[in-house]
mmCIF file of C-alpha atoms in Angstrom:
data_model
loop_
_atom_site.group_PDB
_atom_site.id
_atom_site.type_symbol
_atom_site.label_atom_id
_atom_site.label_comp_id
_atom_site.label_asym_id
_atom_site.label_seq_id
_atom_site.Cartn_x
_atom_site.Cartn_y
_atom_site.Cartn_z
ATOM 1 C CA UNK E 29 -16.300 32.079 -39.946
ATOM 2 C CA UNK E 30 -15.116 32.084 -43.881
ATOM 3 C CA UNK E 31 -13.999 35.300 -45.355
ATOM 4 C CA UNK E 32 -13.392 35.453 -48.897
ATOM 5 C CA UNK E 33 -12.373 38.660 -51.263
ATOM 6 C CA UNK E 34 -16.137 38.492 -51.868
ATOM 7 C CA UNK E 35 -18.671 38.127 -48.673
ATOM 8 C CA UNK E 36 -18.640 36.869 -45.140
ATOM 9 C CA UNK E 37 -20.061 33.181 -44.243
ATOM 10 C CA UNK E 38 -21.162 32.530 -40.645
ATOM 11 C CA UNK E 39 -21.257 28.693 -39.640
ATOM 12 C CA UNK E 40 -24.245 28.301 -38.048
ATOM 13 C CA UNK E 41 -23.616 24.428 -36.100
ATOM 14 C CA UNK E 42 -25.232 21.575 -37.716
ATOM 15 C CA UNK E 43 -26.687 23.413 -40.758
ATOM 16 C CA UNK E 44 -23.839 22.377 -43.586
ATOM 17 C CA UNK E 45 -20.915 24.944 -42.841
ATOM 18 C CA UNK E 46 -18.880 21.604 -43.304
ATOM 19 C CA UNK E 47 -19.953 21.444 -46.753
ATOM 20 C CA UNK E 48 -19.524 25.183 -47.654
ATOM 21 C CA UNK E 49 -16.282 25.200 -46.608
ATOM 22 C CA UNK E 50 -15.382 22.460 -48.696
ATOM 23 C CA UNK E 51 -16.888 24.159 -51.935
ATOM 24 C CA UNK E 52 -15.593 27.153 -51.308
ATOM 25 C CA UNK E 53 -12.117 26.353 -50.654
ATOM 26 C CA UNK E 54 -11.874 24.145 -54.256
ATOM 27 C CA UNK E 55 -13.842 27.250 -55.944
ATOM 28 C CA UNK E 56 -11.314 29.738 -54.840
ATOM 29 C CA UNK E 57 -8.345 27.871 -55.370
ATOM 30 C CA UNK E 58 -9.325 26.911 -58.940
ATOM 31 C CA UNK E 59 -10.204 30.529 -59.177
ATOM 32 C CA UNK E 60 -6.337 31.450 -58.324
ATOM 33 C CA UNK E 61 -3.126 30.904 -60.247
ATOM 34 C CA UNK E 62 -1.215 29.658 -57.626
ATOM 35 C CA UNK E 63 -1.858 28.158 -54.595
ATOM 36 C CA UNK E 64 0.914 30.771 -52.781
ATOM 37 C CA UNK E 65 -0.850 33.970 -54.347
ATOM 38 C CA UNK E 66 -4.305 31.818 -53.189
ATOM 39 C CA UNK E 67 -2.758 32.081 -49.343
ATOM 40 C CA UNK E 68 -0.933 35.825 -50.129
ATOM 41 C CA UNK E 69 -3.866 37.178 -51.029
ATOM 42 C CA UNK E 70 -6.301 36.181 -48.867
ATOM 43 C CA UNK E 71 -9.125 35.445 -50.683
ATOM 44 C CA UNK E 72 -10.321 32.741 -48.660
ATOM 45 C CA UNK E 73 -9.717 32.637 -44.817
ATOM 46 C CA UNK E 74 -11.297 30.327 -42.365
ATOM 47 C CA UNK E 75 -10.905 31.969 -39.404
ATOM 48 C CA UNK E 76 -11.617 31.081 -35.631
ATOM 49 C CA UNK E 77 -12.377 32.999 -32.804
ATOM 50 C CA UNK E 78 -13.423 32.434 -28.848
ATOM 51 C CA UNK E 79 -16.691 31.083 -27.860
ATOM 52 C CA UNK E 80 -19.048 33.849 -26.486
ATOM 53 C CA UNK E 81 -22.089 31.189 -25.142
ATOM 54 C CA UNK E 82 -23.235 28.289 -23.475
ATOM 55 C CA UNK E 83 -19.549 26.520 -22.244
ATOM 56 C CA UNK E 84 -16.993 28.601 -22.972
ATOM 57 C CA UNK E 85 -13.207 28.005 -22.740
ATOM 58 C CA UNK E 86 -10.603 30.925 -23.507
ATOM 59 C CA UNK E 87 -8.082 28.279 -24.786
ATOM 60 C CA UNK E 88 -10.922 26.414 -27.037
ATOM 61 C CA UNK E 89 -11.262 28.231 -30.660
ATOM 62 C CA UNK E 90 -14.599 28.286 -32.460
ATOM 63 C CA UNK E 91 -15.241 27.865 -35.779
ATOM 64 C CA UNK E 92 -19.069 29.404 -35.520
ATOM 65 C CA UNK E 93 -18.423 32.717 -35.127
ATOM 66 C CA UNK E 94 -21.233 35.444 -34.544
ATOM 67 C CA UNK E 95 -22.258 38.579 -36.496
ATOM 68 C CA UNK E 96 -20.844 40.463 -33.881
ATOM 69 C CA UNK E 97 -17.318 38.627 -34.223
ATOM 70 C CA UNK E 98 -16.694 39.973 -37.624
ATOM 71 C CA UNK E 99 -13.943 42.131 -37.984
ATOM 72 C CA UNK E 100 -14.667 45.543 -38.724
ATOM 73 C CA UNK E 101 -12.814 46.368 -42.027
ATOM 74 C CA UNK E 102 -14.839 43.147 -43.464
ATOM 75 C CA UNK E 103 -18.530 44.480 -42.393
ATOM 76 C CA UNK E 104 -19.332 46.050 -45.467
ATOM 77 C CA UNK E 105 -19.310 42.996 -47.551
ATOM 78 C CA UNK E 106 -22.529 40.730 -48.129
ATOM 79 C CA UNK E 107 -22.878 38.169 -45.550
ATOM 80 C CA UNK E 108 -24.279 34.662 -45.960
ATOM 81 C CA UNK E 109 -25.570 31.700 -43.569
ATOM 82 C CA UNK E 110 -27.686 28.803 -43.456
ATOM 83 C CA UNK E 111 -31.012 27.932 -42.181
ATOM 84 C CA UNK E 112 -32.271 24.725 -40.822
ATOM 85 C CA UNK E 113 -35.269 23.964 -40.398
ATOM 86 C CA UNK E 114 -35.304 23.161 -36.404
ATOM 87 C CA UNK E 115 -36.495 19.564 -36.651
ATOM 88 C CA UNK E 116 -33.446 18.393 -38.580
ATOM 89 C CA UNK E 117 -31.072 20.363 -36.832
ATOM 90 C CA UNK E 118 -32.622 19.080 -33.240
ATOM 91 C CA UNK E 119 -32.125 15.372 -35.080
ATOM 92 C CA UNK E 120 -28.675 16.064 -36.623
ATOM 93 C CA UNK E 121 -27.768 17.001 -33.015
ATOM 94 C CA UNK E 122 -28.768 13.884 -31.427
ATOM 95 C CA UNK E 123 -26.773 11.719 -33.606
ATOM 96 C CA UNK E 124 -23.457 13.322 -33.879
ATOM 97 C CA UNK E 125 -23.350 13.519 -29.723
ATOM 98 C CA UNK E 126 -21.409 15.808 -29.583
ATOM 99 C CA UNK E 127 -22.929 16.819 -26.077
ATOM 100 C CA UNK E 128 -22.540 13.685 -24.498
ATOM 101 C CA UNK E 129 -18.963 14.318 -24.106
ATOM 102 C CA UNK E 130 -18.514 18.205 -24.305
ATOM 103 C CA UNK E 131 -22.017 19.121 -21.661
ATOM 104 C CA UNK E 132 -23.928 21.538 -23.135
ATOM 105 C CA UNK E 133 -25.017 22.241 -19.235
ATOM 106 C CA UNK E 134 -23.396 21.505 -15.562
ATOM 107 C CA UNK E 135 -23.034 18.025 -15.433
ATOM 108 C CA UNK E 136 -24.158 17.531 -12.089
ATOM 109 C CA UNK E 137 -27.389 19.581 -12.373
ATOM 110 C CA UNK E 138 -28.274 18.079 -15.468
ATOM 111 C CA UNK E 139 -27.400 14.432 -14.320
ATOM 112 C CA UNK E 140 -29.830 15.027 -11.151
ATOM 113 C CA UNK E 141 -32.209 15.880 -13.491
ATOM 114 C CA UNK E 142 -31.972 13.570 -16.067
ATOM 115 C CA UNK E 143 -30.547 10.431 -14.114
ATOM 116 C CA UNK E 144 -29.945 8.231 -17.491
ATOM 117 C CA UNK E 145 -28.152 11.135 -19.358
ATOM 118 C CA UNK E 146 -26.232 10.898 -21.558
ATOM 119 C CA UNK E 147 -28.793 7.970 -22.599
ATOM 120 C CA UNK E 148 -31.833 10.270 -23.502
ATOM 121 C CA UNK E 149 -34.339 9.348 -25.798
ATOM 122 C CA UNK E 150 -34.896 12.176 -28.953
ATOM 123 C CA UNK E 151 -38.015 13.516 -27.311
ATOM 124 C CA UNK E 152 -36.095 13.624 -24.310
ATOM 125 C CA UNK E 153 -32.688 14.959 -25.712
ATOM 126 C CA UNK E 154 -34.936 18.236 -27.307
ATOM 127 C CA UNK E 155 -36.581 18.916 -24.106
ATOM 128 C CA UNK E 156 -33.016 18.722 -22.283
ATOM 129 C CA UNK E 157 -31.471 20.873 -25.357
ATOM 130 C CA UNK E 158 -34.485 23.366 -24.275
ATOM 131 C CA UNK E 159 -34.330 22.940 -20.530
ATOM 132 C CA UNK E 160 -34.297 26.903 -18.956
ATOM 133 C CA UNK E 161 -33.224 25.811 -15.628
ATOM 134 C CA UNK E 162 -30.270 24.509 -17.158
ATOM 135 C CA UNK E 163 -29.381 27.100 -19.526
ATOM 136 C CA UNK E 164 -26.064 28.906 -18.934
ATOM 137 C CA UNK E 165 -26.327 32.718 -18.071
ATOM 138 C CA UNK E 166 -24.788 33.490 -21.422
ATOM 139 C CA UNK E 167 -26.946 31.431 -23.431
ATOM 140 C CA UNK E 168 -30.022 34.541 -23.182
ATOM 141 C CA UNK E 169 -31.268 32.165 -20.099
ATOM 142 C CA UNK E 170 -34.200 34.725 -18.687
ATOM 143 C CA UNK E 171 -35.366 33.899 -22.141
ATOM 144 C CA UNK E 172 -35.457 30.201 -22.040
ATOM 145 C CA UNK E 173 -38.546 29.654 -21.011
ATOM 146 C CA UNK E 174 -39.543 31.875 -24.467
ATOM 147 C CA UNK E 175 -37.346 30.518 -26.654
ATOM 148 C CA UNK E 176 -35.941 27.704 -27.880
ATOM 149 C CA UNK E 177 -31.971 26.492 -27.835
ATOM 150 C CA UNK E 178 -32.457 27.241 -31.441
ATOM 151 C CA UNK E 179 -34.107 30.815 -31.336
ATOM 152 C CA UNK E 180 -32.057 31.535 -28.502
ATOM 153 C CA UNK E 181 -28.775 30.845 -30.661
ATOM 154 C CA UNK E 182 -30.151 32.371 -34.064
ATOM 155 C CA UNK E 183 -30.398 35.637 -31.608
ATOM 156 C CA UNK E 184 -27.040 35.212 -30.597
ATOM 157 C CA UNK E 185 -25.896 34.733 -34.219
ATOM 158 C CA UNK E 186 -27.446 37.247 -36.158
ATOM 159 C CA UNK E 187 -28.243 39.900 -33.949
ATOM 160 C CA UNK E 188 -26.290 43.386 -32.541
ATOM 161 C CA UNK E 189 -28.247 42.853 -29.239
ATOM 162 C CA UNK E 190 -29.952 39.374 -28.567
ATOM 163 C CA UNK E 191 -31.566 40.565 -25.179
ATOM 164 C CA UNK E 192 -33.018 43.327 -26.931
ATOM 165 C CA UNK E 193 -34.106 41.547 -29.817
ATOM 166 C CA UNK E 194 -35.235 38.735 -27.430
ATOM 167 C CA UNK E 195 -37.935 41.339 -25.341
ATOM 168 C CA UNK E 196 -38.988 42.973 -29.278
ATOM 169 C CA UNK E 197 -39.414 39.732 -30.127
ATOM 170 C CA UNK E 198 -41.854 38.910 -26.370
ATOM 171 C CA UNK E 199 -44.079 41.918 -27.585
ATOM 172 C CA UNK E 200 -45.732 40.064 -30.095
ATOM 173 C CA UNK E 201 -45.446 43.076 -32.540
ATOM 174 C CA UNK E 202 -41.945 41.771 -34.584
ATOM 175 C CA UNK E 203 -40.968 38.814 -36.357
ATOM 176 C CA UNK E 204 -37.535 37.217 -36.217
ATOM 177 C CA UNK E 205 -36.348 38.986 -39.789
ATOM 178 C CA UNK E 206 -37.379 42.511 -37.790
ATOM 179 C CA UNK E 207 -34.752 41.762 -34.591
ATOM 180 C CA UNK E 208 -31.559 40.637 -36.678
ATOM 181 C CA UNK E 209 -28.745 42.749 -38.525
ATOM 182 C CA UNK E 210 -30.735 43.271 -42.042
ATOM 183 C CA UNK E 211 -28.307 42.643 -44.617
ATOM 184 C CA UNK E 212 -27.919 38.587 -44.304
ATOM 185 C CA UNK E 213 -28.526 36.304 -47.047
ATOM 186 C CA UNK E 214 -29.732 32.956 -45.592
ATOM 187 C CA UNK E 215 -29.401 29.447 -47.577
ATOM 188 C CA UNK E 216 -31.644 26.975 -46.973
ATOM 189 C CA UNK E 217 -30.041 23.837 -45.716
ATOM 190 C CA UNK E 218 -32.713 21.764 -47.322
ATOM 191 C CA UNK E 219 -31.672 22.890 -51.222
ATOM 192 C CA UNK E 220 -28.117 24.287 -50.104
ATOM 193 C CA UNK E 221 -26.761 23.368 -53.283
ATOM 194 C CA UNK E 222 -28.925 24.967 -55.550
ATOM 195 C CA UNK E 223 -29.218 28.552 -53.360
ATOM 196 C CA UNK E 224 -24.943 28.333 -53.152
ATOM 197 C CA UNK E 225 -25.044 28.316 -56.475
ATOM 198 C CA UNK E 226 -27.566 31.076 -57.304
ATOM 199 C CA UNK E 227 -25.651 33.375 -54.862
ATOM 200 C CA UNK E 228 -22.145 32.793 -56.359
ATOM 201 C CA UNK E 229 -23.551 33.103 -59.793
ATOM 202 C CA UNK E 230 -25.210 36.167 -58.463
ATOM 203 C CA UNK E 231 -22.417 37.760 -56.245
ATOM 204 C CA UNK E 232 -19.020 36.948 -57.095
ATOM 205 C CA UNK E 233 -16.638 36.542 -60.415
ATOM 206 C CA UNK E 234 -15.868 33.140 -60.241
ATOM 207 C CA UNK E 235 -15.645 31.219 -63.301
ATOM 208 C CA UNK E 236 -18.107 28.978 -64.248
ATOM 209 C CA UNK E 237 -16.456 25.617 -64.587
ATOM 210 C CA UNK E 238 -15.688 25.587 -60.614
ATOM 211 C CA UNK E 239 -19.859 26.388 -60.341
ATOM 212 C CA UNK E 240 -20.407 23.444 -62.000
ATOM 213 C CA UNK E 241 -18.406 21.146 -59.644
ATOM 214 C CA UNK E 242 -20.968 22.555 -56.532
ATOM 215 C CA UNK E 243 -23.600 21.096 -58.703
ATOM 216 C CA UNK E 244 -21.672 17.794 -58.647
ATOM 217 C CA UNK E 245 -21.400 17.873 -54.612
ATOM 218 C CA UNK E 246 -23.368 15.167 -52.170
ATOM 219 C CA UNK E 247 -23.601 16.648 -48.922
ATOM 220 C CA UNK E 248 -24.726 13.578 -47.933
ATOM 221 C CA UNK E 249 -27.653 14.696 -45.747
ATOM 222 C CA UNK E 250 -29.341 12.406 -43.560
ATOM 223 C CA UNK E 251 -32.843 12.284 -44.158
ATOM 224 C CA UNK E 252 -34.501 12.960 -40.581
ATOM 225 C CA UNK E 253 -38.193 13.146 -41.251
ATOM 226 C CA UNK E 254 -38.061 9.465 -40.700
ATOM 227 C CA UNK E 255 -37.653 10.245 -37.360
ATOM 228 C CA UNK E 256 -39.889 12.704 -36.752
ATOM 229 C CA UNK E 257 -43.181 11.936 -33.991
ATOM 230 C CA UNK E 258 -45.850 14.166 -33.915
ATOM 231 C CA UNK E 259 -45.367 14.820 -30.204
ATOM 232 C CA UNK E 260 -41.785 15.529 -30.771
ATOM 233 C CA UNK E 261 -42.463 17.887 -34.054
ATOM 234 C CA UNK E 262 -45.326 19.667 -31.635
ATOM 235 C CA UNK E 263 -42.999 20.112 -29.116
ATOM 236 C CA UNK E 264 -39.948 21.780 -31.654
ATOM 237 C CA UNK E 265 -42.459 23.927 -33.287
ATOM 238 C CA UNK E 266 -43.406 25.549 -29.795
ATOM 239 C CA UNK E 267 -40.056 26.132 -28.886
ATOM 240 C CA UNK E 268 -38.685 27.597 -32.353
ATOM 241 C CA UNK E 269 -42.390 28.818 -33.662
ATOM 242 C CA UNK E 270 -40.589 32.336 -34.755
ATOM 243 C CA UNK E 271 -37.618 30.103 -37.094
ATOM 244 C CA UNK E 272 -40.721 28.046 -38.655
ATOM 245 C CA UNK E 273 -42.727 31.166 -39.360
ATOM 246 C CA UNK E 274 -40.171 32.936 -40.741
ATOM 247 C CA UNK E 275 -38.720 30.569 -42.889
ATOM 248 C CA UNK E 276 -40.860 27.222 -43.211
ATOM 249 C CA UNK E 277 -44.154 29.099 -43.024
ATOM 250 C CA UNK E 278 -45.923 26.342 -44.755
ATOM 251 C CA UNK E 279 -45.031 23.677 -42.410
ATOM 252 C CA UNK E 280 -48.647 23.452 -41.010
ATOM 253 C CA UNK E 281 -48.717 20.239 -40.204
ATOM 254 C CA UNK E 282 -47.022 20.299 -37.235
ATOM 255 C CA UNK E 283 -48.880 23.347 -35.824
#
């Protein structure tokens, strides 16, 4: 989680939070006479907190804090995150394997069954990332079968409640904007330097030079479409359906 003098970011994994961090830290210390009044004054903290799903560890510190993690005196300011859309993110994932080392699940039950895990094809790896009889108890598992690994954790981020929002949601009668704390800006991953930029302009005093350098950034995002079969972008769009609709409504194609 980022605070600055100005709004709130949550770091949704795998969506750019590396990125944002980086601009925000050179915007804020350009922004700042001295790097000593920059630290005094807290207008930029990076803070970490415990991990409240999937494998938790009271020792292990977490970057990707929730809504719900956000200390109290610093709820009234805007708050900003980024959306992926599911397909990337479910790619990105893959790659950077992070779970072949640090198991998302039990190890056992998930090697018994998945026998050449951590060797898992992508088709594979999303239905494993989905698997309900694996998901941890914390991880909104009477849900799995529902939801997604990436609904279930955009409940967990964004909302007051996630098992409440998560039976609204099973009625048929909300969408995912309806079940989530209201007052959240999301940035689209896919133009993240453009929409940073709009909402700085928009929300904060900054001067304009240190703007300008954002529009310099490369965040270096891998292109994943290339990677992308139509059985495995089926499959992700039945799972996350309510994360397309919501915010990549046109993505027909894959319905």
């Amino acid at each position: 989680m980022i605070i600055t003098k100005d709004f709130v970011i949550l770091n949704f994994p795998k969506t750019g939070s590396t990125y944002i961090r980086t601009c925000l830290k050179s915007l804020y210390k350009k922004n700042t006479t001295f790097n000593r009044i920059f630290h005094r004054a807290k207008v930029y903290e990076d803070l970490h907190f415990s991990k409240i799903y999937g494998n938790t560890n009271e020792n292990y510190r977490d970057q990707h804090a929730v809504f719900s993690q956000i200390p109290e005196k610093q709820r009234k300011k805007p708050v900003i995150s980024i959306v992926r859309n599911p397909l990337g993110r479910v790619v990105s994932s893959y790659h950077y394997a992070w779970w072949k080392k640090n198991h998302l699940y039990d190890l056992d039950a998930i090697e018994k069954k998945y026998p050449t895990y951590p060797e898992l094809d992508l088709l594979t790896f999303a239905k494993f990332l989905n698997d309900a009889e694996l998901a941890p108890d914390n991880f909104l598992k009477p849900f799995a079968k529902d939801f997604g690994y990436n609904t279930r954790l955009f409940l967990i981020f964004y909302s007051s409640n996630p098992e409440e929002s998560a039976k609204k949601l099973l009625t048929g009668n909300y969408k995912l904007s309806d079940v989530i704390e209201p007052n959240i800006t999301f940035l689209k991953q896919e133009q993240l330097t453009q929409d940073l930029v709009a909402f700085i302009a928009s929300n904060t005093n900054l001067d304009s030079s240190p703007i300008d350098l954002i529009k310099s950034q490369n965040t270096g995002t891998y292109n994943t479409e290339k990677e992308w079969s139509q059985e495995f972008m089926a499959y992700v769009y039945k799972m996350d359906k309510y994360i397309f609709d919501e915010f990549y409504p046109n993505e027909t194609f894959i319905k």
